[in-house]
Structures are given as C-alpha cells and as structure tokens.
Amino acid sequence: MNRKVIGSILIVILLAIGYFISPFYNNEGYNTGSQGGISILEVGAQEVGDRPVKTYELTAQETEWELGDGKQVNAWTYNGTVPGEALRVTKGDFVRVHLKNELDVPVTIHWHGVILPNKMDGVPGLTQDAVEPGESFTYEFIANDPGTYWYHSHQHSAEQVDRGLYGSLVIEEKEPEYEQDEFFILDEWTTGSGDQGSFNMGGMMQGHMSGDGEMDTKQLYDTFTVNGKSGDAIEPLVMKEGETARLRFVNAGYQQHQLMFPEDSIKVIANDAEEVSGEKGSAQVVEIAPGERIDVAYIKQSDEPAVIAENPNVENAGGMQIPVVSNENAVVQDDVTVPVSSAMADGTSYGSEELLFKETPDPDVTYDMDLSMGMNMGEGMSFQINGQTFPETPPIKVEEGDIVKVNIKNEGRMNHPMHLHGHRFQVASKNGTSYDNPIVKDMIHVKPGEEYVVYFEADNKGEWLFHCHDNNHADLGMITIVDYKGVYSPFEIGGENQPE
Ligand code: C2O
Ligand code: CU
C-alpha cells in the first residue's frame, strides 16, 4: 500500500471514530441529540380532564405604535398592541393559546414564571422549533399557581422582547382578595437615533466608571413606558379615597426600575408569583429588576391626585409616572409632587409565606455559577458563565429528585438578573449571610460583587434555561441549561432556532 492509500484509510477510520463518539460528546453538552433517554416531548403531559378551558389567539404582527409624547415606533406585537392582549385565567383552568406568526421572522412564546411541561416553555432549539412566518403553534398548560406572570417571545429575545413581543398573564385565585386588580408592564425604548434591539458597545466603555451596573443598557434607551405608553399618554389609575387595589408590576425591560409610592400607601404582597410577608408595609420604594414581578396592595389615601413614579434621579424617569386620580375626568396637575424617599426595601428582605425548604437542605448537586464579562478577540463584548458563553457554558446536570445548590457570584461590573425556567428556587443567603426569612423566586438580581446561594428541587424533567434577563447579556453568552438525566431535546439550537 502506498502512503496515499494508508492516508485515506486513516482518514476514513478517524471520521468513523468521530462519528461514533460524537454522540457521547453531545451527551456532555445539552443532550440535544437523539441519544439516550426519552424525548422532552414525552414528559410532564397534562390532561384537560373536566377543567374549564380558556382559549386565546395571539398573532405576532408588525404594528406602528404610539408611545405618546409624539413618539412612534415600529413595534412587533401580539395582537396589535404593546403590551399584547392581557390574559387573565383562574387557578385550575386549562389554558390553550394559538400563536400565529404574521411577522417575517420566526417567533415563540415563553410563559415567564409559569411551572409547566417542558415542551410548552417556548424556547426555540430546546423545547420546540421556532414558529416560522405564516406558521402556528399551540401552547397548553394548566394554570396551577396563582400569581403574576408575563409572556414574551424567546426567539432572539434581545431584539424581540425589546420590540414589544410581550404581554401580561394573571392566574387569579378562585376568590380574589382585592376587587380592583391592575397590571403595569414597565419597559424602555429607543426612539432616537439608536436602533431598537441593537446593542452597541460604544457607551459601555464611556460609562464604565459610573459604576451603577447598568451603563451598558442605559446608553441604549431614551424613553420609559408603562403598558406601552410614556409620560402623559400613560392611562391614569382611577381609585377613590380609602380604596385598596392590587397592583401587579412586571419589568419587561433591561434596566432596573425604582418605583416610588406615596408614604405609607403600599404593602408588598408578592414577588415572582410567591406571596411574601416580613417587612410588609415599611417600603415606599420598590425596585424591580429586569424580568421580575412585584405585587403591592396600594391604598388611595385621599381624593387628591397622587402619582406612582420612577425614581426622579434616574435619567428619562419623567416618562414613567402613573397618575392616580379619583375619577376618569380628573385633571392631573403638573405640580403633583413625585414622592422622594430612601426607604427602599431590598427585594430579598421579604420572606415568602410558603418555603420550598424549612431548613437549608443537603444538596445532591452543587453548581458554582461565576458571572463575568469578557472581551472576545474579533467578536467584542461577551457575558460569561464560568468563563464560557452559551452554548459552551457548562450545564447544570441534574437527576429528577435532586436538591440543587447554585452559588451565584457576580464578578463583573454589570447587574445580572438571573432567571430560572420551570422551577422556583429558595434564596438561602446573600454575601455569606443567611436569611432568617428566605424568599422563593424564579429570578435573583445579582449586582456587581454580590453572591447568592439558591436551592431548588429538580422536580420538572426537561431541558430548562437559566439565564440573565438583561436579554442583551443573554444574547452575548450569559445562559446555561438545567439538563436532566434521562431526557433529551429533539430540537437543535442554531440556524432558525435562536433562544437568546
Ligand atoms: Cu422571561 Cu428565559 O425568560
Ligand atoms: Cu446580565
């Protein structure tokens, strides 16, 4: 045999070996191949039974949207408005949502915070294929846990959520405690020269010294909105003296917001759909991280107009002010004073009414999650988990029933609101100090230098994202996956499937 022939044979052998061992390499990753275990499409099935069925149609479409103050944007919406159609169901309902895509890019819907079967989670490339232009997809799940939720596209979220593909979802108790119940979704928009949904690094370096953890995001947006409207275009909340309402706030944007309420007017009652107790009543300022949900019971103290407003020290704050008036026709005077206060409650200082763990448990799996920022040669900025960007980030490998401990540490200079799909975790400690009254959540806002320890139980088989909800950071790498043993995703990340 001459050398050429030997060479060719060697190559063939190497290719063959590569072919046979590659599934095992995949196995080390996200298990997205077809090897081993059962498909995620076969786990967690839910039956309608005799449950009431709530059916909705949501059409993703392009919409010229007026933000108010003379500002218009080319938005992407569910059913033609920002936010999209408000969904309200009752605990125990079977929810069925037909998504139709009339945009010319693929989309999905992720049910943020809802504990549901993996295949209904709306993550393209992991739990389904992205829904192509002209195509449809039906989501179904049982509304088991009452609380405040929202939905949004998870296809190229950095752009699609930014452009308006989101809406509210409330799962009501069978007998709601508050007669008046309102939903407010906070967001930021680019209406100036910038391009909504594009992330440029120019300002990041300039702002590097300001040290508030958001200089990268802040330079992108110029207009704040509440329910898709800014400034005077925001619909007033109508309440009479002495009335109490449940106000549900969601932050769909990528900046944190600090809402200021009139003194002694609120009590924080829920966070990420978990009821809280503890420091109730003392807060006047509520900080909401990107992706987070906070519910307050708000009492209208007098018939005088009042205002719920973004911290006035924040740039563009003027756009985020909700007037509270006693009747539809009341004129909101410009001189209604914005309450200024420093009485801000730390989001984790509320304890949850119901805990996942009474005592700190012994973990079966421990995962150290180091969050950092890096510069990649030729590619620019990246946001990393354990030094890697998605999909190279190491997965959190679990088996059904495991108690999982995650040590989340922010070694960078930016805020990272880390959100876990399909589960809730209990926040055990912050910077080494344990909480007396821990809180149960599905996102934790980890600021520069901070370290949190969270625990969850692996009780929902599938492949689930754990990622930063500043979706621009997710887009640049800050995502990992909770990867259950014994299941695989038949879908593939890449191509049309862009879960970032
Ligand atoms: Cu609002 Cu991956 O989620
Ligand atoms: Cu981040």
Short mmCIF file of C-alpha atoms and ligand atoms in Angstrom, two decimals:
data_model
loop_
_atom_site.label_atom_id
_atom_site.label_comp_id
_atom_site.label_asym_id
_atom_site.label_seq_id
_atom_site.Cartn_x
_atom_site.Cartn_y
_atom_site.Cartn_z
CA MET A 1 0.00 0.00 0.00
CA ASN A 2 1.33 3.37 -0.82
CA ARG A 3 1.25 6.25 1.56
CA LYS A 4 -1.72 7.93 -0.08
CA VAL A 5 -3.89 4.85 0.39
CA ILE A 6 -2.80 4.47 4.01
CA GLY A 7 -3.53 8.15 4.50
CA SER A 8 -7.03 7.80 3.08
CA ILE A 9 -7.75 4.75 5.21
CA LEU A 10 -6.60 6.61 8.31
CA ILE A 11 -8.85 9.50 7.49
CA VAL A 12 -11.80 7.16 7.00
CA ILE A 13 -11.05 5.47 10.33
CA LEU A 14 -10.77 8.81 12.09
CA LEU A 15 -14.03 10.01 10.59
CA ALA A 16 -15.71 6.78 11.66
CA ILE A 17 -14.41 7.12 15.21
CA GLY A 18 -15.53 10.72 15.22
CA TYR A 19 -18.95 9.69 14.03
CA PHE A 20 -19.33 7.11 16.76
CA ILE A 21 -18.03 9.13 19.65
CA SER A 22 -19.70 12.42 18.77
CA PRO A 23 -23.00 11.47 20.45
CA PHE A 24 -21.05 10.99 23.66
CA TYR A 25 -19.61 14.45 23.33
CA ASN A 26 -23.10 15.78 22.80
CA ASN A 27 -24.05 13.93 25.91
CA GLU A 28 -21.63 16.05 27.86
CA GLY A 29 -23.34 19.12 26.49
CA TYR A 30 -27.04 19.80 26.37
CA ASN A 31 -28.27 16.41 25.33
CA THR A 32 -29.90 17.87 22.29
CA GLY A 33 -29.12 14.85 20.11
CA SER A 34 -31.41 11.86 19.83
CA GLN A 35 -29.32 9.63 22.05
CA GLY A 36 -30.34 8.11 25.35
CA GLY A 37 -33.42 8.54 27.46
CA ILE A 38 -36.75 9.84 26.26
CA SER A 39 -37.65 12.97 24.36
CA ILE A 40 -38.74 16.04 26.33
CA LEU A 41 -41.91 15.88 24.23
CA GLU A 42 -42.89 12.85 26.27
CA VAL A 43 -42.51 14.21 29.78
CA GLY A 44 -44.88 16.14 32.01
CA ALA A 45 -48.04 15.56 29.95
CA GLN A 46 -51.10 17.39 31.27
CA GLU A 47 -54.69 16.32 30.62
CA VAL A 48 -57.66 18.67 30.20
CA GLY A 49 -59.96 16.43 32.23
CA ASP A 50 -63.01 18.43 33.25
CA ARG A 51 -61.13 21.67 33.73
CA PRO A 52 -62.53 24.90 32.29
CA VAL A 53 -60.61 25.65 29.07
CA LYS A 54 -59.51 29.23 28.36
CA THR A 55 -58.62 29.70 24.72
CA TYR A 56 -56.76 32.65 23.21
CA GLU A 57 -55.40 33.57 19.82
CA LEU A 58 -52.21 35.58 19.76
CA THR A 59 -50.96 36.84 16.42
CA ALA A 60 -47.42 38.13 16.16
CA GLN A 61 -47.52 41.11 13.84
CA GLU A 62 -45.87 44.35 12.94
CA THR A 63 -47.53 47.47 14.37
CA GLU A 64 -46.83 51.18 14.19
CA TRP A 65 -47.12 52.01 17.87
CA GLU A 66 -47.58 55.40 19.51
CA LEU A 67 -45.64 55.61 22.74
CA GLY A 68 -47.04 59.07 23.43
CA ASP A 69 -45.25 62.41 23.64
CA GLY A 70 -45.23 62.32 19.85
CA LYS A 71 -43.02 59.27 19.70
CA GLN A 72 -43.80 56.42 17.38
CA VAL A 73 -42.01 53.11 16.98
CA ASN A 74 -42.18 50.24 14.58
CA ALA A 75 -43.16 47.57 17.09
CA TRP A 76 -43.64 43.82 16.95
CA THR A 77 -46.72 42.87 18.90
CA TYR A 78 -49.07 40.09 19.92
CA ASN A 79 -52.47 41.20 18.57
CA GLY A 80 -51.50 44.72 17.59
CA THR A 81 -50.85 46.37 20.94
CA VAL A 82 -47.99 46.84 23.38
CA PRO A 83 -48.29 45.01 25.69
CA GLY A 84 -50.10 42.23 23.82
CA GLU A 85 -53.52 41.01 24.81
CA ALA A 86 -53.85 40.78 28.60
CA LEU A 87 -54.52 37.19 29.64
CA ARG A 88 -56.42 36.52 32.85
CA VAL A 89 -57.27 33.00 33.89
CA THR A 90 -58.33 31.33 37.11
CA LYS A 91 -56.42 28.78 39.13
CA GLY A 92 -57.19 25.33 37.77
CA ASP A 93 -58.01 26.48 34.23
CA PHE A 94 -56.59 24.67 31.25
CA VAL A 95 -55.02 27.40 29.12
CA ARG A 96 -54.79 26.98 25.36
CA VAL A 97 -53.09 29.64 23.27
CA HIS A 98 -52.90 29.54 19.49
CA LEU A 99 -49.91 31.52 18.32
CA LYS A 100 -49.97 32.66 14.72
CA ASN A 101 -46.93 34.25 13.21
CA GLU A 102 -47.54 37.04 10.73
CA LEU A 103 -44.10 38.57 11.11
CA ASP A 104 -41.39 37.78 8.61
CA VAL A 105 -39.11 36.38 11.30
CA PRO A 106 -39.64 33.26 13.45
CA VAL A 107 -41.10 33.74 16.97
CA THR A 108 -42.21 31.76 20.04
CA ILE A 109 -43.97 32.41 23.33
CA HIS A 110 -42.32 31.74 26.66
CA TRP A 111 -44.59 31.75 29.74
CA HIS A 112 -42.29 33.54 32.13
CA GLY A 113 -42.51 32.10 35.63
CA VAL A 114 -45.16 29.50 34.89
CA ILE A 115 -44.36 25.99 36.06
CA LEU A 116 -45.42 23.92 33.05
CA PRO A 117 -44.38 20.93 30.95
CA ASN A 118 -41.02 21.48 29.30
CA LYS A 119 -42.37 21.24 25.75
CA MET A 120 -44.61 24.27 26.43
CA ASP A 121 -41.76 26.51 27.58
CA GLY A 122 -41.29 28.27 24.25
CA VAL A 123 -37.53 28.06 23.97
CA PRO A 124 -36.55 27.58 20.31
CA GLY A 125 -33.97 24.88 19.73
CA LEU A 126 -34.59 23.39 23.14
CA THR A 127 -38.31 22.85 23.69
CA GLN A 128 -39.66 23.47 20.17
CA ASP A 129 -38.69 24.74 16.76
CA ALA A 130 -39.17 28.48 16.30
CA VAL A 131 -42.53 29.24 14.68
CA GLU A 132 -41.79 30.27 11.12
CA PRO A 133 -43.54 33.14 9.30
CA GLY A 134 -47.05 32.05 8.34
CA GLU A 135 -46.96 29.09 10.74
CA SER A 136 -48.79 28.43 14.03
CA PHE A 137 -48.16 26.68 17.30
CA THR A 138 -50.48 25.80 20.16
CA TYR A 139 -49.39 26.16 23.78
CA GLU A 140 -51.29 24.33 26.51
CA PHE A 141 -50.80 24.25 30.24
CA ILE A 142 -52.71 24.04 33.49
CA ALA A 143 -52.76 27.28 35.46
CA ASN A 144 -51.79 25.72 38.75
CA ASP A 145 -50.14 28.51 40.72
CA PRO A 146 -51.99 31.80 41.19
CA GLY A 147 -49.91 34.92 40.72
CA THR A 148 -48.43 37.47 38.37
CA TYR A 149 -46.76 36.27 35.20
CA TRP A 150 -45.98 37.52 31.76
CA TYR A 151 -45.32 36.08 28.37
CA HIS A 152 -42.79 37.01 25.73
CA SER A 153 -41.04 35.66 22.69
CA HIS A 154 -37.91 33.66 23.44
CA GLN A 155 -36.67 33.73 19.87
CA HIS A 156 -33.80 36.18 19.68
CA SER A 157 -35.26 37.74 22.82
CA ALA A 158 -32.76 40.56 22.94
CA GLU A 159 -34.47 42.02 19.90
CA GLN A 160 -37.98 40.57 20.02
CA VAL A 161 -38.88 41.43 23.62
CA ASP A 162 -37.29 44.81 23.08
CA ARG A 163 -39.58 45.49 20.12
CA GLY A 164 -42.75 44.67 22.04
CA LEU A 165 -43.42 40.93 21.82
CA TYR A 166 -44.70 40.59 25.37
CA GLY A 167 -47.90 40.69 27.41
CA SER A 168 -49.35 40.04 30.86
CA LEU A 169 -50.68 36.83 32.32
CA VAL A 170 -52.52 36.68 35.62
CA ILE A 171 -53.54 33.46 37.27
CA GLU A 172 -56.24 34.54 39.70
CA GLU A 173 -57.24 32.87 42.91
CA LYS A 174 -60.70 31.34 42.78
CA GLU A 175 -61.77 34.11 45.16
CA PRO A 176 -59.59 37.16 44.58
CA GLU A 177 -58.88 39.18 47.70
CA TYR A 178 -58.89 42.59 46.02
CA GLU A 179 -61.76 43.94 43.99
CA GLN A 180 -59.56 46.17 41.89
CA ASP A 181 -56.62 44.47 40.25
CA GLU A 182 -54.34 46.18 37.74
CA PHE A 183 -51.33 45.21 35.70
CA PHE A 184 -48.42 47.50 34.78
CA ILE A 185 -45.60 46.44 32.47
CA LEU A 186 -42.51 48.62 32.56
CA ASP A 187 -40.19 48.94 29.59
CA GLU A 188 -37.61 51.12 27.85
CA TRP A 189 -37.49 52.10 24.19
CA THR A 190 -35.12 53.58 21.70
CA THR A 191 -36.75 56.36 19.74
CA GLY A 192 -33.73 58.50 18.93
CA SER A 193 -31.00 57.63 16.51
CA GLY A 194 -30.47 54.21 18.03
CA ASP A 195 -31.94 51.05 16.67
CA GLN A 196 -34.37 49.18 18.93
CA GLY A 197 -32.93 45.82 19.73
CA SER A 198 -29.39 46.52 18.72
CA PHE A 199 -26.70 46.50 21.31
CA ASN A 200 -23.69 48.66 20.65
CA MET A 201 -20.74 48.87 22.88
CA GLY A 202 -19.90 52.50 22.34
CA GLY A 203 -21.34 53.85 25.53
CA MET A 204 -20.37 50.92 27.62
CA MET A 205 -16.80 52.00 27.87
CA GLN A 206 -17.70 55.66 28.42
CA GLY A 207 -19.95 54.75 31.28
CA HIS A 208 -17.54 52.31 32.73
CA MET A 209 -16.64 54.48 35.67
CA SER A 210 -20.16 55.42 36.74
CA GLY A 211 -20.46 52.06 38.46
CA ASP A 212 -24.22 51.63 38.67
CA GLY A 213 -24.15 48.27 36.98
CA GLU A 214 -26.26 49.35 34.03
CA MET A 215 -24.15 51.65 31.91
CA ASP A 216 -24.28 49.28 29.00
CA THR A 217 -28.08 49.14 28.96
CA LYS A 218 -28.71 52.77 29.87
CA GLN A 219 -26.98 54.14 26.82
CA LEU A 220 -29.38 52.21 24.60
CA TYR A 221 -32.75 53.59 25.63
CA ASP A 222 -34.27 57.05 25.81
CA THR A 223 -37.97 56.53 26.58
CA PHE A 224 -39.59 54.74 29.50
CA THR A 225 -43.06 53.28 29.21
CA VAL A 226 -45.81 51.83 31.37
CA ASN A 227 -48.14 49.50 29.47
CA GLY A 228 -46.64 50.67 26.20
CA LYS A 229 -47.20 54.37 26.85
CA SER A 230 -44.91 57.14 28.01
CA GLY A 231 -45.43 60.32 30.04
CA ASP A 232 -48.85 61.94 29.64
CA ALA A 233 -50.03 59.06 27.46
CA ILE A 234 -49.98 56.69 30.45
CA GLU A 235 -53.51 55.82 31.47
CA PRO A 236 -54.32 57.04 34.96
CA LEU A 237 -55.29 54.62 37.66
CA VAL A 238 -58.76 55.51 38.92
CA MET A 239 -59.34 54.99 42.64
CA LYS A 240 -61.34 56.67 45.36
CA GLU A 241 -60.17 57.67 48.79
CA GLY A 242 -59.82 54.69 51.06
CA GLU A 243 -59.89 52.08 48.30
CA THR A 244 -57.25 49.39 48.08
CA ALA A 245 -56.13 47.76 44.84
CA ARG A 246 -53.73 45.01 43.94
CA LEU A 247 -51.15 46.45 41.56
CA ARG A 248 -49.03 43.96 39.65
CA PHE A 249 -45.78 45.26 38.21
CA VAL A 250 -43.59 43.49 35.70
CA ASN A 251 -40.33 44.74 34.31
CA ALA A 252 -40.13 43.74 30.65
CA GLY A 253 -37.15 46.00 30.07
CA TYR A 254 -33.44 45.50 30.63
CA GLN A 255 -32.93 48.21 33.26
CA GLN A 256 -33.99 48.04 36.87
CA HIS A 257 -36.70 50.48 37.90
CA GLN A 258 -37.36 52.04 41.29
CA LEU A 259 -40.99 52.93 41.72
CA MET A 260 -41.83 55.45 44.42
CA PHE A 261 -45.19 55.40 46.14
CA PRO A 262 -46.77 57.96 48.44
CA GLU A 263 -45.72 57.40 52.04
CA ASP A 264 -47.47 54.54 53.85
CA SER A 265 -49.55 53.68 50.81
CA ILE A 266 -48.28 50.20 49.99
CA LYS A 267 -47.53 46.79 51.27
CA VAL A 268 -45.56 44.39 49.08
CA ILE A 269 -47.65 41.23 48.84
CA ALA A 270 -45.97 39.04 46.24
CA ASN A 271 -42.76 38.62 44.34
CA ASP A 272 -42.40 36.38 41.28
CA ALA A 273 -45.86 34.90 42.00
CA GLU A 274 -44.93 33.89 45.55
CA GLU A 275 -46.72 35.59 48.42
CA VAL A 276 -44.42 37.42 50.78
CA SER A 277 -44.53 38.60 54.36
CA GLY A 278 -41.85 40.04 56.58
CA GLU A 279 -41.07 43.72 56.16
CA LYS A 280 -44.51 44.42 54.75
CA GLY A 281 -45.56 47.99 54.89
CA SER A 282 -42.25 49.67 55.51
CA ALA A 283 -41.23 50.20 51.92
CA GLN A 284 -42.06 53.23 49.91
CA VAL A 285 -39.75 52.45 47.03
CA VAL A 286 -39.93 49.20 45.17
CA GLU A 287 -37.05 48.13 42.99
CA ILE A 288 -37.93 45.84 40.12
CA ALA A 289 -35.22 44.03 38.23
CA PRO A 290 -35.50 43.07 34.57
CA GLY A 291 -37.91 40.14 34.28
CA GLU A 292 -39.10 40.46 37.87
CA ARG A 293 -42.70 40.69 39.07
CA ILE A 294 -43.77 42.53 42.21
CA ASP A 295 -47.32 42.90 43.53
CA VAL A 296 -48.33 45.55 46.02
CA ALA A 297 -51.54 46.33 47.84
CA TYR A 298 -51.96 50.05 47.32
CA ILE A 299 -54.31 52.26 49.30
CA LYS A 300 -55.52 55.58 47.93
CA GLN A 301 -55.13 57.82 50.93
CA SER A 302 -57.19 60.80 49.79
CA ASP A 303 -59.15 62.09 46.83
CA GLU A 304 -56.24 64.33 45.85
CA PRO A 305 -54.39 63.11 42.76
CA ALA A 306 -51.27 61.13 43.52
CA VAL A 307 -48.52 59.63 41.42
CA ILE A 308 -46.54 56.41 41.32
CA ALA A 309 -43.28 57.35 39.69
CA GLU A 310 -39.84 56.17 38.73
CA ASN A 311 -37.07 57.49 40.96
CA PRO A 312 -36.64 61.05 39.62
CA ASN A 313 -32.87 60.79 39.89
CA VAL A 314 -32.84 58.31 37.03
CA GLU A 315 -32.42 59.67 33.53
CA ASN A 316 -35.65 59.51 31.46
CA ALA A 317 -37.66 58.99 34.67
CA GLY A 318 -40.26 61.53 33.56
CA GLY A 319 -41.70 59.05 31.10
CA MET A 320 -42.57 56.59 33.83
CA GLN A 321 -45.26 58.18 36.02
CA ILE A 322 -48.64 56.67 36.73
CA PRO A 323 -51.19 59.26 37.84
CA VAL A 324 -53.74 58.11 40.40
CA VAL A 325 -56.98 60.06 40.21
CA SER A 326 -60.40 59.75 41.81
CA ASN A 327 -62.44 59.85 38.59
CA GLU A 328 -61.87 59.48 34.86
CA ASN A 329 -62.19 63.19 34.19
CA ALA A 330 -59.90 64.44 36.90
CA VAL A 331 -57.20 66.65 35.54
CA VAL A 332 -53.77 65.66 36.67
CA GLN A 333 -51.94 68.80 37.62
CA ASP A 334 -48.35 69.03 36.67
CA ASP A 335 -47.45 70.00 40.18
CA VAL A 336 -48.35 66.67 41.72
CA THR A 337 -45.19 66.01 43.59
CA VAL A 338 -43.19 62.91 42.98
CA PRO A 339 -42.57 61.31 46.33
CA VAL A 340 -38.90 61.07 47.06
CA SER A 341 -37.77 58.59 49.57
CA SER A 342 -34.86 56.49 50.53
CA ALA A 343 -36.98 53.87 52.26
CA MET A 344 -36.21 51.20 49.74
CA ALA A 345 -36.77 47.60 50.59
CA ASP A 346 -34.17 45.16 49.43
CA GLY A 347 -36.02 42.76 47.18
CA THR A 348 -34.87 39.74 49.13
CA SER A 349 -35.78 41.14 52.54
CA TYR A 350 -39.34 39.91 52.19
CA GLY A 351 -39.80 36.35 53.29
CA SER A 352 -42.06 34.01 51.38
CA GLU A 353 -45.23 32.73 53.00
CA GLU A 354 -44.50 29.25 51.75
CA LEU A 355 -41.00 27.90 51.61
CA LEU A 356 -39.55 25.15 49.45
CA PHE A 357 -37.26 24.08 52.28
CA LYS A 358 -37.81 24.64 56.01
CA GLU A 359 -34.11 24.27 56.68
CA THR A 360 -31.17 24.63 54.40
CA PRO A 361 -31.06 21.23 52.70
CA ASP A 362 -28.14 18.97 51.87
CA PRO A 363 -27.57 19.35 48.16
CA ASP A 364 -27.16 16.43 45.74
CA VAL A 365 -25.67 18.74 43.15
CA THR A 366 -23.68 21.93 43.67
CA TYR A 367 -23.01 24.30 40.81
CA ASP A 368 -20.80 27.35 41.09
CA MET A 369 -22.05 29.99 38.71
CA ASP A 370 -19.48 32.72 38.18
CA LEU A 371 -20.81 35.63 36.18
CA SER A 372 -18.32 37.78 34.37
CA MET A 373 -17.74 39.97 31.40
CA GLY A 374 -15.12 39.46 28.76
CA MET A 375 -13.76 40.69 25.50
CA ASN A 376 -13.53 38.15 22.73
CA MET A 377 -10.96 38.79 20.06
CA GLY A 378 -12.79 39.91 16.96
CA GLU A 379 -16.23 39.43 18.47
CA GLY A 380 -16.37 42.22 21.01
CA MET A 381 -18.02 42.03 24.36
CA SER A 382 -19.25 38.82 25.90
CA PHE A 383 -21.07 37.89 29.09
CA GLN A 384 -19.93 34.65 30.57
CA ILE A 385 -20.85 31.90 32.95
CA ASN A 386 -17.78 30.15 34.27
CA GLY A 387 -15.67 31.75 31.60
CA GLN A 388 -17.78 30.45 28.73
CA THR A 389 -20.51 31.82 26.50
CA PHE A 390 -23.63 29.91 25.53
CA PRO A 391 -23.89 27.24 24.19
CA GLU A 392 -20.43 26.35 25.51
CA THR A 393 -21.36 27.20 29.11
CA PRO A 394 -21.24 24.14 31.37
CA PRO A 395 -24.77 22.81 32.02
CA ILE A 396 -26.22 22.16 35.47
CA LYS A 397 -26.58 18.39 35.30
CA VAL A 398 -29.33 17.02 37.50
CA GLU A 399 -31.36 13.92 38.07
CA GLU A 400 -35.02 14.02 38.87
CA GLY A 401 -35.44 14.49 42.63
CA ASP A 402 -32.05 16.11 43.20
CA ILE A 403 -31.69 19.04 45.54
CA VAL A 404 -29.61 21.53 43.61
CA LYS A 405 -27.49 24.25 45.17
CA VAL A 406 -26.30 27.09 42.97
CA ASN A 407 -23.71 29.61 44.18
CA ILE A 408 -24.19 32.65 42.01
CA LYS A 409 -21.37 35.14 42.09
CA ASN A 410 -21.11 38.32 40.07
CA GLU A 411 -17.51 39.12 39.37
CA GLY A 412 -18.24 41.69 36.71
CA ARG A 413 -19.38 45.29 36.74
CA MET A 414 -22.91 44.86 35.42
CA ASN A 415 -26.16 43.77 37.05
CA HIS A 416 -27.32 40.28 36.19
CA PRO A 417 -30.93 39.36 36.92
CA MET A 418 -30.67 35.57 36.68
CA HIS A 419 -33.88 33.76 35.80
CA LEU A 420 -34.59 30.03 36.02
CA HIS A 421 -37.23 28.42 33.83
CA GLY A 422 -39.66 25.75 35.01
CA HIS A 423 -38.75 25.87 38.72
CA ARG A 424 -38.57 28.20 41.68
CA PHE A 425 -35.64 28.44 44.00
CA GLN A 426 -35.21 29.47 47.60
CA VAL A 427 -32.67 32.19 48.25
CA ALA A 428 -30.70 30.95 51.24
CA SER A 429 -28.04 33.62 51.65
CA LYS A 430 -26.57 36.83 50.34
CA ASN A 431 -22.84 37.55 50.59
CA GLY A 432 -22.46 34.72 53.08
CA THR A 433 -25.26 35.82 55.41
CA SER A 434 -28.24 33.50 55.67
CA TYR A 435 -31.75 34.88 55.57
CA ASP A 436 -33.96 34.35 58.61
CA ASN A 437 -37.00 34.65 56.36
CA PRO A 438 -35.92 33.33 52.98
CA ILE A 439 -37.73 34.20 49.80
CA VAL A 440 -38.78 31.87 47.00
CA LYS A 441 -38.38 33.28 43.49
CA ASP A 442 -37.53 32.41 39.92
CA MET A 443 -35.10 35.27 39.35
CA ILE A 444 -32.43 36.82 41.50
CA HIS A 445 -30.89 40.19 40.77
CA VAL A 446 -27.17 39.79 41.27
CA LYS A 447 -25.35 43.08 41.36
CA PRO A 448 -21.60 43.58 40.96
CA GLY A 449 -19.66 41.92 43.76
CA GLU A 450 -22.69 40.11 45.15
CA GLU A 451 -23.00 36.44 45.85
CA TYR A 452 -26.21 34.50 46.42
CA VAL A 453 -26.81 30.88 47.27
CA VAL A 454 -30.06 29.42 45.96
CA TYR A 455 -31.58 25.96 46.23
CA PHE A 456 -34.16 24.23 44.12
CA GLU A 457 -35.57 20.78 43.71
CA ALA A 458 -35.21 19.11 40.33
CA ASP A 459 -38.89 18.21 40.07
CA ASN A 460 -39.77 19.11 36.49
CA LYS A 461 -37.99 16.92 34.00
CA GLY A 462 -36.73 18.57 30.86
CA GLU A 463 -34.16 20.97 29.48
CA TRP A 464 -34.53 24.40 31.10
CA LEU A 465 -32.76 27.70 30.65
CA PHE A 466 -31.09 29.58 33.49
CA HIS A 467 -30.05 32.96 32.13
CA CYS A 468 -29.58 36.67 32.60
CA HIS A 469 -32.80 38.57 31.88
CA ASP A 470 -30.99 41.57 30.58
CA ASN A 471 -31.55 39.79 27.31
CA ASN A 472 -28.71 41.72 25.74
CA HIS A 473 -26.42 39.88 28.14
CA ALA A 474 -28.10 36.57 27.35
CA ASP A 475 -27.56 37.31 23.69
CA LEU A 476 -23.87 37.79 24.37
CA GLY A 477 -23.49 34.47 26.16
CA MET A 478 -24.98 34.53 29.68
CA ILE A 479 -27.15 31.43 29.51
CA THR A 480 -26.82 27.93 30.82
CA ILE A 481 -29.14 24.95 30.92
CA VAL A 482 -30.51 22.76 33.68
CA ASP A 483 -30.06 19.44 31.95
CA TYR A 484 -31.98 16.45 33.36
CA LYS A 485 -30.58 12.99 33.04
CA GLY A 486 -32.70 10.61 31.01
CA VAL A 487 -34.27 13.17 28.68
CA TYR A 488 -33.09 14.80 25.51
CA SER A 489 -34.33 17.59 23.30
CA PRO A 490 -35.09 16.56 19.73
CA PHE A 491 -34.52 20.16 18.64
CA GLU A 492 -31.35 21.95 17.77
CA ILE A 493 -30.03 25.34 18.74
CA GLY A 494 -28.68 27.33 15.82
CA GLY A 495 -29.98 28.19 12.39
CA GLU A 496 -33.55 29.43 12.75
CA ASN A 497 -33.57 28.50 16.44
CA GLN A 498 -32.07 31.35 18.43
CA PRO A 499 -33.10 31.06 22.09
CA GLU A 500 -31.01 34.06 23.06
CU1 C2O B 1 -38.54 35.87 30.64
CU2 C2O B 1 -35.94 32.99 29.60
O1 C2O B 1 -37.28 34.38 30.17
CU CU B 2 -26.69 40.36 32.81
#
